PDB file of C-alpha atoms and ligand atoms in Angstrom:
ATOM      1  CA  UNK A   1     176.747-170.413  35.830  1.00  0.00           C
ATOM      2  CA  UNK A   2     173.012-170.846  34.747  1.00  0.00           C
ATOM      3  CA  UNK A   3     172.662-167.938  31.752  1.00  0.00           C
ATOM      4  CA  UNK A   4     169.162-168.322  31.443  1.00  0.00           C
ATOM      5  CA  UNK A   5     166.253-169.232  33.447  1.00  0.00           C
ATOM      6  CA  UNK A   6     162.516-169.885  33.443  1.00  0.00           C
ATOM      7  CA  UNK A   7     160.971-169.838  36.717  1.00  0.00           C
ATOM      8  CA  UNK A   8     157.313-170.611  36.607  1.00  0.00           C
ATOM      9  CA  UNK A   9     156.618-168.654  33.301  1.00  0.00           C
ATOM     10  CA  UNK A  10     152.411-168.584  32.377  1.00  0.00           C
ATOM     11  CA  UNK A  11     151.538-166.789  29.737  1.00  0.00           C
ATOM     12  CA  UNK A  12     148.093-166.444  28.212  1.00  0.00           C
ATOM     13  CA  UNK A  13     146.540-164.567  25.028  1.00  0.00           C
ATOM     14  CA  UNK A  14     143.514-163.359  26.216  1.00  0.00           C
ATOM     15  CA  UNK A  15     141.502-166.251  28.442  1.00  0.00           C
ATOM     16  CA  UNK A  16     143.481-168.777  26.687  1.00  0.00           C
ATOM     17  CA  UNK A  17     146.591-170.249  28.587  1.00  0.00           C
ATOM     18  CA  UNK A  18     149.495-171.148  26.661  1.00  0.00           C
ATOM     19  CA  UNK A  19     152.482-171.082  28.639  1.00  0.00           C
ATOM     20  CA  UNK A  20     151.729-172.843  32.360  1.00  0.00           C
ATOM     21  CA  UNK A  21     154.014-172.997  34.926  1.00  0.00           C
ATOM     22  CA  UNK A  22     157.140-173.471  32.808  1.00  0.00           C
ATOM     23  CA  UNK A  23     160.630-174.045  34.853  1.00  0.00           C
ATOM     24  CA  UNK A  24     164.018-174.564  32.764  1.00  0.00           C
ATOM     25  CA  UNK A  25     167.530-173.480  32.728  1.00  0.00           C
ATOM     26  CA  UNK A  26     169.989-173.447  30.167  1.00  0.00           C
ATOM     27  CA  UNK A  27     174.020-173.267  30.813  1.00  0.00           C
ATOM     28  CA  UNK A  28     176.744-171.485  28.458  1.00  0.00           C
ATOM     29  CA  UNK A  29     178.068-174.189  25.857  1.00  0.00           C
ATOM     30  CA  UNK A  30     175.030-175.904  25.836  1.00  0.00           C
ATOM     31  CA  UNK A  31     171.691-176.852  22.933  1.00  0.00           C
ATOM     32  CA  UNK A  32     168.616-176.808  24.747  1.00  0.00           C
ATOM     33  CA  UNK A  33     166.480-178.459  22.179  1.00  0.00           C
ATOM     34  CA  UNK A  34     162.278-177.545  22.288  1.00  0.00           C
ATOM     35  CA  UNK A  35     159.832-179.968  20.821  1.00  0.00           C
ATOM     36  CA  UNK A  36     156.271-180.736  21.303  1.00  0.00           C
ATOM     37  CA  UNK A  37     153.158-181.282  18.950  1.00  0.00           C
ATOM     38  CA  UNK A  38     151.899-178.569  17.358  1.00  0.00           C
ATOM     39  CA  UNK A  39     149.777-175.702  19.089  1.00  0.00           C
ATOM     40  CA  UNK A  40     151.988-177.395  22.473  1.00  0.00           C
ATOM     41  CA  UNK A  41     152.934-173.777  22.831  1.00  0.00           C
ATOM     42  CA  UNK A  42     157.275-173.833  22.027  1.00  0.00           C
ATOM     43  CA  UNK A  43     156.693-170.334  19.881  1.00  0.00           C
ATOM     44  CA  UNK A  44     155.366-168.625  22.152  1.00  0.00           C
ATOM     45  CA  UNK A  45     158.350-169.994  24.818  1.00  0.00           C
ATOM     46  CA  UNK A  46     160.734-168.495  22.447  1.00  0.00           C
ATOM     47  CA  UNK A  47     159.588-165.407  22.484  1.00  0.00           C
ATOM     48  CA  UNK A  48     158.790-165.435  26.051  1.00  0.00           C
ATOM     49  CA  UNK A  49     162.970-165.687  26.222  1.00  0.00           C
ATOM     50  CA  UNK A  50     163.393-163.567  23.662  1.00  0.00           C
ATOM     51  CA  UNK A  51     161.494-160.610  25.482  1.00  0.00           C
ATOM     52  CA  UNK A  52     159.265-160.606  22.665  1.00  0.00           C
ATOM     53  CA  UNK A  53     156.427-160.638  25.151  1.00  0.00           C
ATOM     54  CA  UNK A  54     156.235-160.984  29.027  1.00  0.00           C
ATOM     55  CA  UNK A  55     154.943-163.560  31.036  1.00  0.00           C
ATOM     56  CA  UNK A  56     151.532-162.982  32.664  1.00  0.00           C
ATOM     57  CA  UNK A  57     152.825-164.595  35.666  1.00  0.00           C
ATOM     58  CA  UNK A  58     156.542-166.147  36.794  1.00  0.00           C
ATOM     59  CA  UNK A  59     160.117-164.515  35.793  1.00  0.00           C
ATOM     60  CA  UNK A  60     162.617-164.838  33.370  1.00  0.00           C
ATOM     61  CA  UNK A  61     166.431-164.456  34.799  1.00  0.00           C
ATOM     62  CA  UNK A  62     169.602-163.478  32.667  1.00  0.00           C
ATOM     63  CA  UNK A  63     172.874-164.134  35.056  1.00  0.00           C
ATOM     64  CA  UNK A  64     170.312-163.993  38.056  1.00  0.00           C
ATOM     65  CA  UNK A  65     168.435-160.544  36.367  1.00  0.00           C
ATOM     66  CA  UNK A  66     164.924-160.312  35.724  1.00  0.00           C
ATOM     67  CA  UNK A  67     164.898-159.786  31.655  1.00  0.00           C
ATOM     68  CA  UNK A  68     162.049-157.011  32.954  1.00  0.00           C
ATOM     69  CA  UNK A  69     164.430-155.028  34.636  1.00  0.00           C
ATOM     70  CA  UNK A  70     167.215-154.725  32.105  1.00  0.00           C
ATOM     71  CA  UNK A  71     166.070-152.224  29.458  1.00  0.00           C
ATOM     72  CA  UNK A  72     165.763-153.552  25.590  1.00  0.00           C
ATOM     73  CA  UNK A  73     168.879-152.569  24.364  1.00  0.00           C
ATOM     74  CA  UNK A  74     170.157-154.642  26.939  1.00  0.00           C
ATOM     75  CA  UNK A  75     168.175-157.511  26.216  1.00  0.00           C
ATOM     76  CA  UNK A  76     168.674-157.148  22.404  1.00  0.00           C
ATOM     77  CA  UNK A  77     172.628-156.870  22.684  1.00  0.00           C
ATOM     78  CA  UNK A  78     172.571-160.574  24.706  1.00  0.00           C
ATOM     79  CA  UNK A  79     170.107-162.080  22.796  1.00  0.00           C
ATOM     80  CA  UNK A  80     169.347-163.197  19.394  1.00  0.00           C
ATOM     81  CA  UNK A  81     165.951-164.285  18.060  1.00  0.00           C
ATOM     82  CA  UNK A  82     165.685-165.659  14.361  1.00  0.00           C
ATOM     83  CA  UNK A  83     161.921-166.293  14.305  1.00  0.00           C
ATOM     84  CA  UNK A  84     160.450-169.249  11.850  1.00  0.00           C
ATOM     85  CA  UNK A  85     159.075-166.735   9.351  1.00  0.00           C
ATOM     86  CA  UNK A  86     162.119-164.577   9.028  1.00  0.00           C
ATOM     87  CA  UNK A  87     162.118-162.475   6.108  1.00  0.00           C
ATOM     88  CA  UNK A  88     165.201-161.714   4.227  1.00  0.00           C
ATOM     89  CA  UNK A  89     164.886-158.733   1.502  1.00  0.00           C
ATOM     90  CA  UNK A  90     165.402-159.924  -1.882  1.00  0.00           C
ATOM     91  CA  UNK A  91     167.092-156.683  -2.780  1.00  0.00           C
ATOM     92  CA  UNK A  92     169.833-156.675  -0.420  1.00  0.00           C
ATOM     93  CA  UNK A  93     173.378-158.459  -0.976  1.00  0.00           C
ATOM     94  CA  UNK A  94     174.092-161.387   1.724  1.00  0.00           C
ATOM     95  CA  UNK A  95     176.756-158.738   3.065  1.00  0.00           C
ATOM     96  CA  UNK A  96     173.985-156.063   3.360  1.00  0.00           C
ATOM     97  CA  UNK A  97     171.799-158.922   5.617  1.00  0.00           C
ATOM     98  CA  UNK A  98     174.361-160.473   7.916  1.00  0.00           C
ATOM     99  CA  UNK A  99     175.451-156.652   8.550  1.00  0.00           C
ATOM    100  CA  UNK A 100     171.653-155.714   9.629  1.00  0.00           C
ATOM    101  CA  UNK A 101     172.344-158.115  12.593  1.00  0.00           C
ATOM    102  CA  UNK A 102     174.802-155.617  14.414  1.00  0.00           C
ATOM    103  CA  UNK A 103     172.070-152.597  14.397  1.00  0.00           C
ATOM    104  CA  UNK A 104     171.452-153.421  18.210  1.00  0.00           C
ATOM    105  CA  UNK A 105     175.229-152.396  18.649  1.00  0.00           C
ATOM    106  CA  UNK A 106     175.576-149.800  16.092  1.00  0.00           C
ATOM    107  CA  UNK A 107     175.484-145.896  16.828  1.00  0.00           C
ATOM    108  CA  UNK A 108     174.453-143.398  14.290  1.00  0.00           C
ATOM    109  CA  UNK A 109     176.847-145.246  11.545  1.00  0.00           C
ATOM    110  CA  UNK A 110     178.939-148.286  10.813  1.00  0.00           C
ATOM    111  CA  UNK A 111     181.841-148.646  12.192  1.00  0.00           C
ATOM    112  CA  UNK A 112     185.080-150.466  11.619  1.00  0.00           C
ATOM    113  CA  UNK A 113     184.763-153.450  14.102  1.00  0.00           C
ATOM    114  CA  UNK A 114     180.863-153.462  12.920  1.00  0.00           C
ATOM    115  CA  UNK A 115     182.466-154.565   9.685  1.00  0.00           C
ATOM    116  CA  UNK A 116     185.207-156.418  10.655  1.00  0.00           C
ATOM    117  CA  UNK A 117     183.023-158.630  12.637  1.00  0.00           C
ATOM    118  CA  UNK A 118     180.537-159.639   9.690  1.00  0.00           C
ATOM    119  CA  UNK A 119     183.260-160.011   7.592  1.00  0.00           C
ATOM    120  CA  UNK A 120     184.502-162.393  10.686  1.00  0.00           C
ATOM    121  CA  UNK A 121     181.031-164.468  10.690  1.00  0.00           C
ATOM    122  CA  UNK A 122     180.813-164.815   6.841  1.00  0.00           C
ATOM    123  CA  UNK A 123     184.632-166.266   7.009  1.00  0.00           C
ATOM    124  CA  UNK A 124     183.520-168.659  10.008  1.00  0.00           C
ATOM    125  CA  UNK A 125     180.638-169.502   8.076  1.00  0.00           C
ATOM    126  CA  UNK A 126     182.114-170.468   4.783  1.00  0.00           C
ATOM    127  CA  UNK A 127     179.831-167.440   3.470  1.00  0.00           C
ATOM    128  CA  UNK A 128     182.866-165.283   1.601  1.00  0.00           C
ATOM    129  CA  UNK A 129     182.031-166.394  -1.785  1.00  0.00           C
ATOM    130  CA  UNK A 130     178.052-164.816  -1.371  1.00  0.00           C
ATOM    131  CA  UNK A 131     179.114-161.971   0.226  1.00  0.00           C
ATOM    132  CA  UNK A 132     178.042-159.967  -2.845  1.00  0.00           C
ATOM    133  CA  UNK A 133     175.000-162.101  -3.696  1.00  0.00           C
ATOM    134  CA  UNK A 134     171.528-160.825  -3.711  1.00  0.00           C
ATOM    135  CA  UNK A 135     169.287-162.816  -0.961  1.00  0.00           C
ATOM    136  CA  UNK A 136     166.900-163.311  -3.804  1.00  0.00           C
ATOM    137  CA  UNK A 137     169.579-165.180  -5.364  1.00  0.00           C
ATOM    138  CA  UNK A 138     169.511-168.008  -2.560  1.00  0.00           C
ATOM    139  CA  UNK A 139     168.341-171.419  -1.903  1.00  0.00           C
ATOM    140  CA  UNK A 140     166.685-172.084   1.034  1.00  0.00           C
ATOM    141  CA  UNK A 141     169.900-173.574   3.121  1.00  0.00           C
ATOM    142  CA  UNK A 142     172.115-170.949   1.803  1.00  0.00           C
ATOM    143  CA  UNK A 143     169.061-168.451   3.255  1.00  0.00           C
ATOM    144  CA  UNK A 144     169.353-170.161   6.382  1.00  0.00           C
ATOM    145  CA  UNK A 145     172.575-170.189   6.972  1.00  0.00           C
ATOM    146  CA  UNK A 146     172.786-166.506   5.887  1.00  0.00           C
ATOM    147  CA  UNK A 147     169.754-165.799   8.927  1.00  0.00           C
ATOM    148  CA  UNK A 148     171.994-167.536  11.521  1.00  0.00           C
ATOM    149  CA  UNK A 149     174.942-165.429  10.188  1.00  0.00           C
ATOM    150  CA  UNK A 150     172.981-162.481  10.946  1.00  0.00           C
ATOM    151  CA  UNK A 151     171.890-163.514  14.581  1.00  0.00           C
ATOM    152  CA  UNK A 152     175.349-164.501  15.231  1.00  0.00           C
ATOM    153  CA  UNK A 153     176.713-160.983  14.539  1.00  0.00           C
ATOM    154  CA  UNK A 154     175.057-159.618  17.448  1.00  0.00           C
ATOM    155  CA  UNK A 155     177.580-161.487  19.154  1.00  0.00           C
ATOM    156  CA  UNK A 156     175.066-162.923  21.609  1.00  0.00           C
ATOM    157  CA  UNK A 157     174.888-164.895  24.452  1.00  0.00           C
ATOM    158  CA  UNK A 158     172.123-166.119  24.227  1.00  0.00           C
ATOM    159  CA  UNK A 159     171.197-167.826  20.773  1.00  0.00           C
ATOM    160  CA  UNK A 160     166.694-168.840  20.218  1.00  0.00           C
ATOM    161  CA  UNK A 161     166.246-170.162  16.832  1.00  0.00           C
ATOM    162  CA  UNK A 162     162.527-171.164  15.903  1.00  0.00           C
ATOM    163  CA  UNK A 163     162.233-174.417  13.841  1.00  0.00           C
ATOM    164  CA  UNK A 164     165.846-173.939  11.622  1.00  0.00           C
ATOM    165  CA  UNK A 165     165.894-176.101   9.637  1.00  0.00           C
ATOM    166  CA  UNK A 166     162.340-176.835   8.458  1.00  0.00           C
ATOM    167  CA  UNK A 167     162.088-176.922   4.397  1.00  0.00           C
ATOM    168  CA  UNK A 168     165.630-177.726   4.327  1.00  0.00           C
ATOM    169  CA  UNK A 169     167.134-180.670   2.967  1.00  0.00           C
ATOM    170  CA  UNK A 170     168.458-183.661   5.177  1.00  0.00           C
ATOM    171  CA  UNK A 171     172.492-182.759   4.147  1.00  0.00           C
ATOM    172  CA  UNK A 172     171.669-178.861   5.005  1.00  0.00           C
ATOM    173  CA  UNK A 173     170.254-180.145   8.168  1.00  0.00           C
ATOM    174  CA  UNK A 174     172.981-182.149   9.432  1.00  0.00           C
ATOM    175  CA  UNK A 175     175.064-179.260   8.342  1.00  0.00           C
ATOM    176  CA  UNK A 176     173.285-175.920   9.770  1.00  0.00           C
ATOM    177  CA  UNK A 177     173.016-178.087  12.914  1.00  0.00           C
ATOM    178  CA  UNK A 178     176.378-179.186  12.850  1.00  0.00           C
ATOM    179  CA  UNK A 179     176.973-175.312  12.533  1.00  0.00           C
ATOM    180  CA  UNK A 180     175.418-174.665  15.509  1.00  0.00           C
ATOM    181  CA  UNK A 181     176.125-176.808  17.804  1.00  0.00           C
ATOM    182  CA  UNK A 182     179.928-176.556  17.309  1.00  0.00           C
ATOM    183  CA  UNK A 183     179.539-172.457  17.430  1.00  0.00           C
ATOM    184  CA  UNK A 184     177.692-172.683  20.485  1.00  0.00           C
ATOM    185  CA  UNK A 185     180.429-175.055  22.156  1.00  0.00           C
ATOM    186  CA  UNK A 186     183.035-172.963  20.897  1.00  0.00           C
ATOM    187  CA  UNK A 187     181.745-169.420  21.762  1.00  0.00           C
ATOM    188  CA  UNK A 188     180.350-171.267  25.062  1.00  0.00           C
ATOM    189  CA  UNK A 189     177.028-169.266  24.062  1.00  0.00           C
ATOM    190  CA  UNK A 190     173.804-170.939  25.527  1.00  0.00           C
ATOM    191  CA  UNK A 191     171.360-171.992  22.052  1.00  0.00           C
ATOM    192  CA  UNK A 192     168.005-172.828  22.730  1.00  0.00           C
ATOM    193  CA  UNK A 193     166.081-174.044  19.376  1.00  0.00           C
ATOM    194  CA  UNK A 194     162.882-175.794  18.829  1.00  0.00           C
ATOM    195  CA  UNK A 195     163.183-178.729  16.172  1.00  0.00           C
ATOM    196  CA  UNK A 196     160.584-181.027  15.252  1.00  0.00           C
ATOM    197  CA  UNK A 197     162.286-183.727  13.666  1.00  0.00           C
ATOM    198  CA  UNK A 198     163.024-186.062  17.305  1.00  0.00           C
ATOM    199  CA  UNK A 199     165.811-187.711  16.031  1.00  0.00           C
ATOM    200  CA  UNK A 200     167.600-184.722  15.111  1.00  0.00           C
ATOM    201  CA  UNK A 201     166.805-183.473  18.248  1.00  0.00           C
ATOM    202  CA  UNK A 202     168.557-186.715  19.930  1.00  0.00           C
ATOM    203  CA  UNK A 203     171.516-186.188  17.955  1.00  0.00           C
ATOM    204  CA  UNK A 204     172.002-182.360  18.663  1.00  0.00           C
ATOM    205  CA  UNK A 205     170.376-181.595  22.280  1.00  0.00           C
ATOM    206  CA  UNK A 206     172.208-181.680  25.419  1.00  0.00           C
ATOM    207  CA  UNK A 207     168.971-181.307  27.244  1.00  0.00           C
ATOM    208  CA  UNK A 208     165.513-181.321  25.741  1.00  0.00           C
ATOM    209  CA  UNK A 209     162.639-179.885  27.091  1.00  0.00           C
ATOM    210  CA  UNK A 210     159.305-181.748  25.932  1.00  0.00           C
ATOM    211  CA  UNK A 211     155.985-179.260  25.839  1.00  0.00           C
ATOM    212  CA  UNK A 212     152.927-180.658  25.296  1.00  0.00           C
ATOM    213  CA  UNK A 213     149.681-178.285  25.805  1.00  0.00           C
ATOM    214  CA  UNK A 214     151.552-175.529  27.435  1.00  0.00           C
ATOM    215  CA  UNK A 215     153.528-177.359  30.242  1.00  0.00           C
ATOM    216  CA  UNK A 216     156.613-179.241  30.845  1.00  0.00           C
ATOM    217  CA  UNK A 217     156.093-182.940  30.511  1.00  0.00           C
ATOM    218  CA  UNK A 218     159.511-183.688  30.354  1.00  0.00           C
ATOM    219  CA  UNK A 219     162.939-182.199  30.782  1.00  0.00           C
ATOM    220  CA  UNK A 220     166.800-183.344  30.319  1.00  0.00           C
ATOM    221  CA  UNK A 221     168.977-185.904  28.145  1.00  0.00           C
ATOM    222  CA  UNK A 222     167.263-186.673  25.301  1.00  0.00           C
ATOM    223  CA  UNK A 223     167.720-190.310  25.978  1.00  0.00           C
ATOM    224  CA  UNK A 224     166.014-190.379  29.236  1.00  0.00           C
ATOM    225  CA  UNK A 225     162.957-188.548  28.325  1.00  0.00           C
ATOM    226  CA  UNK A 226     162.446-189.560  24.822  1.00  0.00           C
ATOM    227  CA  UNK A 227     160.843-193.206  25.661  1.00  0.00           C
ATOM    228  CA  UNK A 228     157.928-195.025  24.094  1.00  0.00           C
ATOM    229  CA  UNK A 229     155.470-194.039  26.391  1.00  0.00           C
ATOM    230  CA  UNK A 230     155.951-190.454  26.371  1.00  0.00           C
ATOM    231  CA  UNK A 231     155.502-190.532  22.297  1.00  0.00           C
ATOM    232  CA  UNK A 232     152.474-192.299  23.358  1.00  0.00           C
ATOM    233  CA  UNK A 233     151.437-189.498  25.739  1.00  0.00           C
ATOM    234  CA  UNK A 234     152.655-186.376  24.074  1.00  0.00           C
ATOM    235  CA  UNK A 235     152.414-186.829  19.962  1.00  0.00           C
ATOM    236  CA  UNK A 236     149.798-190.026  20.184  1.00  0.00           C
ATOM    237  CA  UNK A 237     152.343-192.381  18.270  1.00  0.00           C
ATOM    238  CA  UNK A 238     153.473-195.513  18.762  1.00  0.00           C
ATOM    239  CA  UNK A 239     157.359-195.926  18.465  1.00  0.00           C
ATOM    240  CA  UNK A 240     160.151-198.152  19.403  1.00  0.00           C
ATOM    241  CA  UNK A 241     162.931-196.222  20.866  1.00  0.00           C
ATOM    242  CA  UNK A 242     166.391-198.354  19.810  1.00  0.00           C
ATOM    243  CA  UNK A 243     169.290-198.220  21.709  1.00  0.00           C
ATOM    244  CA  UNK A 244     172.919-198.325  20.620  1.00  0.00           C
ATOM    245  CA  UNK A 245     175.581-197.103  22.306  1.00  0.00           C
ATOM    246  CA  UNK A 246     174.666-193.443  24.353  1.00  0.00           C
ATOM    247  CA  UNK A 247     172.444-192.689  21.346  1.00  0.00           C
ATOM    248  CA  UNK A 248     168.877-194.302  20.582  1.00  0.00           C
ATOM    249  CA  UNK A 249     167.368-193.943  17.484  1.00  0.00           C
ATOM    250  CA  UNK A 250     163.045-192.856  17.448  1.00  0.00           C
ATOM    251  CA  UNK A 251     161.123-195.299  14.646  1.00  0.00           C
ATOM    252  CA  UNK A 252     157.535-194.225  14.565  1.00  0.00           C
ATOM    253  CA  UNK A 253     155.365-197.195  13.876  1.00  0.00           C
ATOM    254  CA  UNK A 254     151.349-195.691  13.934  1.00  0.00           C
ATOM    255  CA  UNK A 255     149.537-193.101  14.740  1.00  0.00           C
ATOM    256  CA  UNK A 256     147.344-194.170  17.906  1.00  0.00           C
ATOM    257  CA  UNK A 257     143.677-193.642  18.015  1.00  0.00           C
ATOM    258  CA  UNK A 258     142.757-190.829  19.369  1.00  0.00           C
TER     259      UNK A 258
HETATM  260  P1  ADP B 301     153.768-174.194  18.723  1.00  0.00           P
HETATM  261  O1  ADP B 301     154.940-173.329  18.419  1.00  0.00           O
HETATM  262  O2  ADP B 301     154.098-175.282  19.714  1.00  0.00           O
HETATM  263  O3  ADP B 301     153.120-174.770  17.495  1.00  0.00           O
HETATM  264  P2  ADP B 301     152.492-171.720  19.506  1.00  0.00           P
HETATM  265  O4  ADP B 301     153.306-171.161  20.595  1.00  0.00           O
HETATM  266  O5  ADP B 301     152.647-171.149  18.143  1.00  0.00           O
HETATM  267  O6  ADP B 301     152.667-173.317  19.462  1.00  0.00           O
HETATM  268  O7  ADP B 301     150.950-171.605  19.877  1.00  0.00           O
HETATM  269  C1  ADP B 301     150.443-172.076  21.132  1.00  0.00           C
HETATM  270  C2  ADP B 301     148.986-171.671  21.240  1.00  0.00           C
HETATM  271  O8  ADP B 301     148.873-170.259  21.295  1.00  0.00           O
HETATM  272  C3  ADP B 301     148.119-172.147  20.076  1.00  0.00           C
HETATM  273  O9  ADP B 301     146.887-172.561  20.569  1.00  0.00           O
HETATM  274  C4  ADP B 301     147.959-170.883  19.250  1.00  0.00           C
HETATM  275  O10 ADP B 301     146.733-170.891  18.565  1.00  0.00           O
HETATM  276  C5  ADP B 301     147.997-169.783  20.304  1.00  0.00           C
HETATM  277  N1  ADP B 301     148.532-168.528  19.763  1.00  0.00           N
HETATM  278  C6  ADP B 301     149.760-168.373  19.212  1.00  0.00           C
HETATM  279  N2  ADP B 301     149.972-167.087  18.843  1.00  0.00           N
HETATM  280  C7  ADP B 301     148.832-166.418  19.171  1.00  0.00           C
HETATM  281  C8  ADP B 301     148.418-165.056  19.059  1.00  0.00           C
HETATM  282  N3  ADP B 301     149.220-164.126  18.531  1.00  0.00           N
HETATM  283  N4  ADP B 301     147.177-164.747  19.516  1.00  0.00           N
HETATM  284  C9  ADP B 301     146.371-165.667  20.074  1.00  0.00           C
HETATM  285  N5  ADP B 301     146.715-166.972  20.218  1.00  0.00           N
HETATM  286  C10 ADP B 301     147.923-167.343  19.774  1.00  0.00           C
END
């Protein structure tokens, strides 16, 4: 039941090698949380998945299909891609941007169930009251929540968010991810997002994939591969790692020397 699939993905720009030998697989229901240090390469992962651009060597599967034999529409109508630098149109009413989402599915007009289901999403989201907004008009977790409206109207299957919640309060966090994770359970859509804060990555992940200068270093619960030594190793910090209960909690003490 594996939606998604890496199997040895490199990728490089130019002579440089960013992506090496990258192997994952994400299931439907689940968060597949990316981090890394910066420059470790998770952007360029992303859109690796997102068919943004192909890998220079290795495959990417969908159900078992390589994502380079299924034409774009196809790719666009199972997956969604809100990139960290989205831009949202100041002139256009919150209805107007969730809407643009369904363009992959749309013929030569709008149609009824085009409507119905953004109308759907802004219900879900507890968005109604914006509807007739102007984007311009929005802070920046009301924006957010209005970008993952939009991705969500494609109705995909396959969910890649790049850093969401970055320049957002800690209560928008916990709630945007709190949005997320519970539509991804309850759609049983597959989400694969790159955070950078490693405790919200504990708390949301059911598997998180570590990248540090282009490969894999680690890969799975968050509590097995989030331990001192691979702070150490990947983001040259010393932290203690607490324990309580399932969960364990990342303190970051110092910065090593380098
Ligand atoms: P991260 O998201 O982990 O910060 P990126 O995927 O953005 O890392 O970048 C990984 C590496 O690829 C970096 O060294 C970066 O400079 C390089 N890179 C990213 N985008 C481009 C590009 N369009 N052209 C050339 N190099 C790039």
């Amino acid at each position: 039941m594996v939606v998604v699939e890496a199997k040895s993905v490199s990728f490089n720009y130019g002579s440089e090698s960013v992506i090496k030998n990258v192997t994952l697989n994400a299931f439907p229901g689940e968060v597949l949380v990316v981090i890394g240090p910066n420059g470790a390469g998770k952007t360029t992962l992303i859109k690796l998945l997102a068919n943004i651009i192909k890998p220079s060597s290795g495959k990417i599967e969908f159900d078992g299909v390589d994502l380079r034999l299924m034409s774009k529409d196809e790719v666009t109508r199972i997956v969604s891609y809100s990139p960290q630098d989205n831009v949202i149109p100041s002139i256009l009413t919150v209805y107007e941007v969730v809407l643009l989402g369904r363009i992959p599915h749309l013929s030569w007009r709008i149609g009824k169930n085009d409507l119905k289901i953004t109308e759907g999403v802004l219900k879900e989201l507890g968005l109604e009251a914006y509807a007739k907004k102007y984007a311009g008009q929005l802070s920046g977790g009301e924006r957010q929540m209005i970008l993952i409206a939009q991705a969500l109207v494609r109705e995909p299957r396959l969910l890649l968010l790049d850093e969401p919640v970055s320049n957002l309060d800690i209560r928008n966090q916990l709630e945007i991810l709190d949005l997320i994770k519970r539509i991804t359970k309850q759609r049983k859509i597959t989400t694969i997002t790159i955070l950078h804060d490693l405790n919200l990555a504990v708390r949301y992940a059911d598997k998180v994939a570590i990248l540090n200068d282009g490969s894999i270093f680690a890969y799975g619960n968050p509590e097995e591969v989030l331990t001192p030594e691979t702070l150490s190793c990947v983001y040259g910090v010393e932290a203690e790692v607490v324990r309580n209960n399932n969960s364990i909690q990342i303190i970051p003490i110092r910065a090593l020397e380098k």
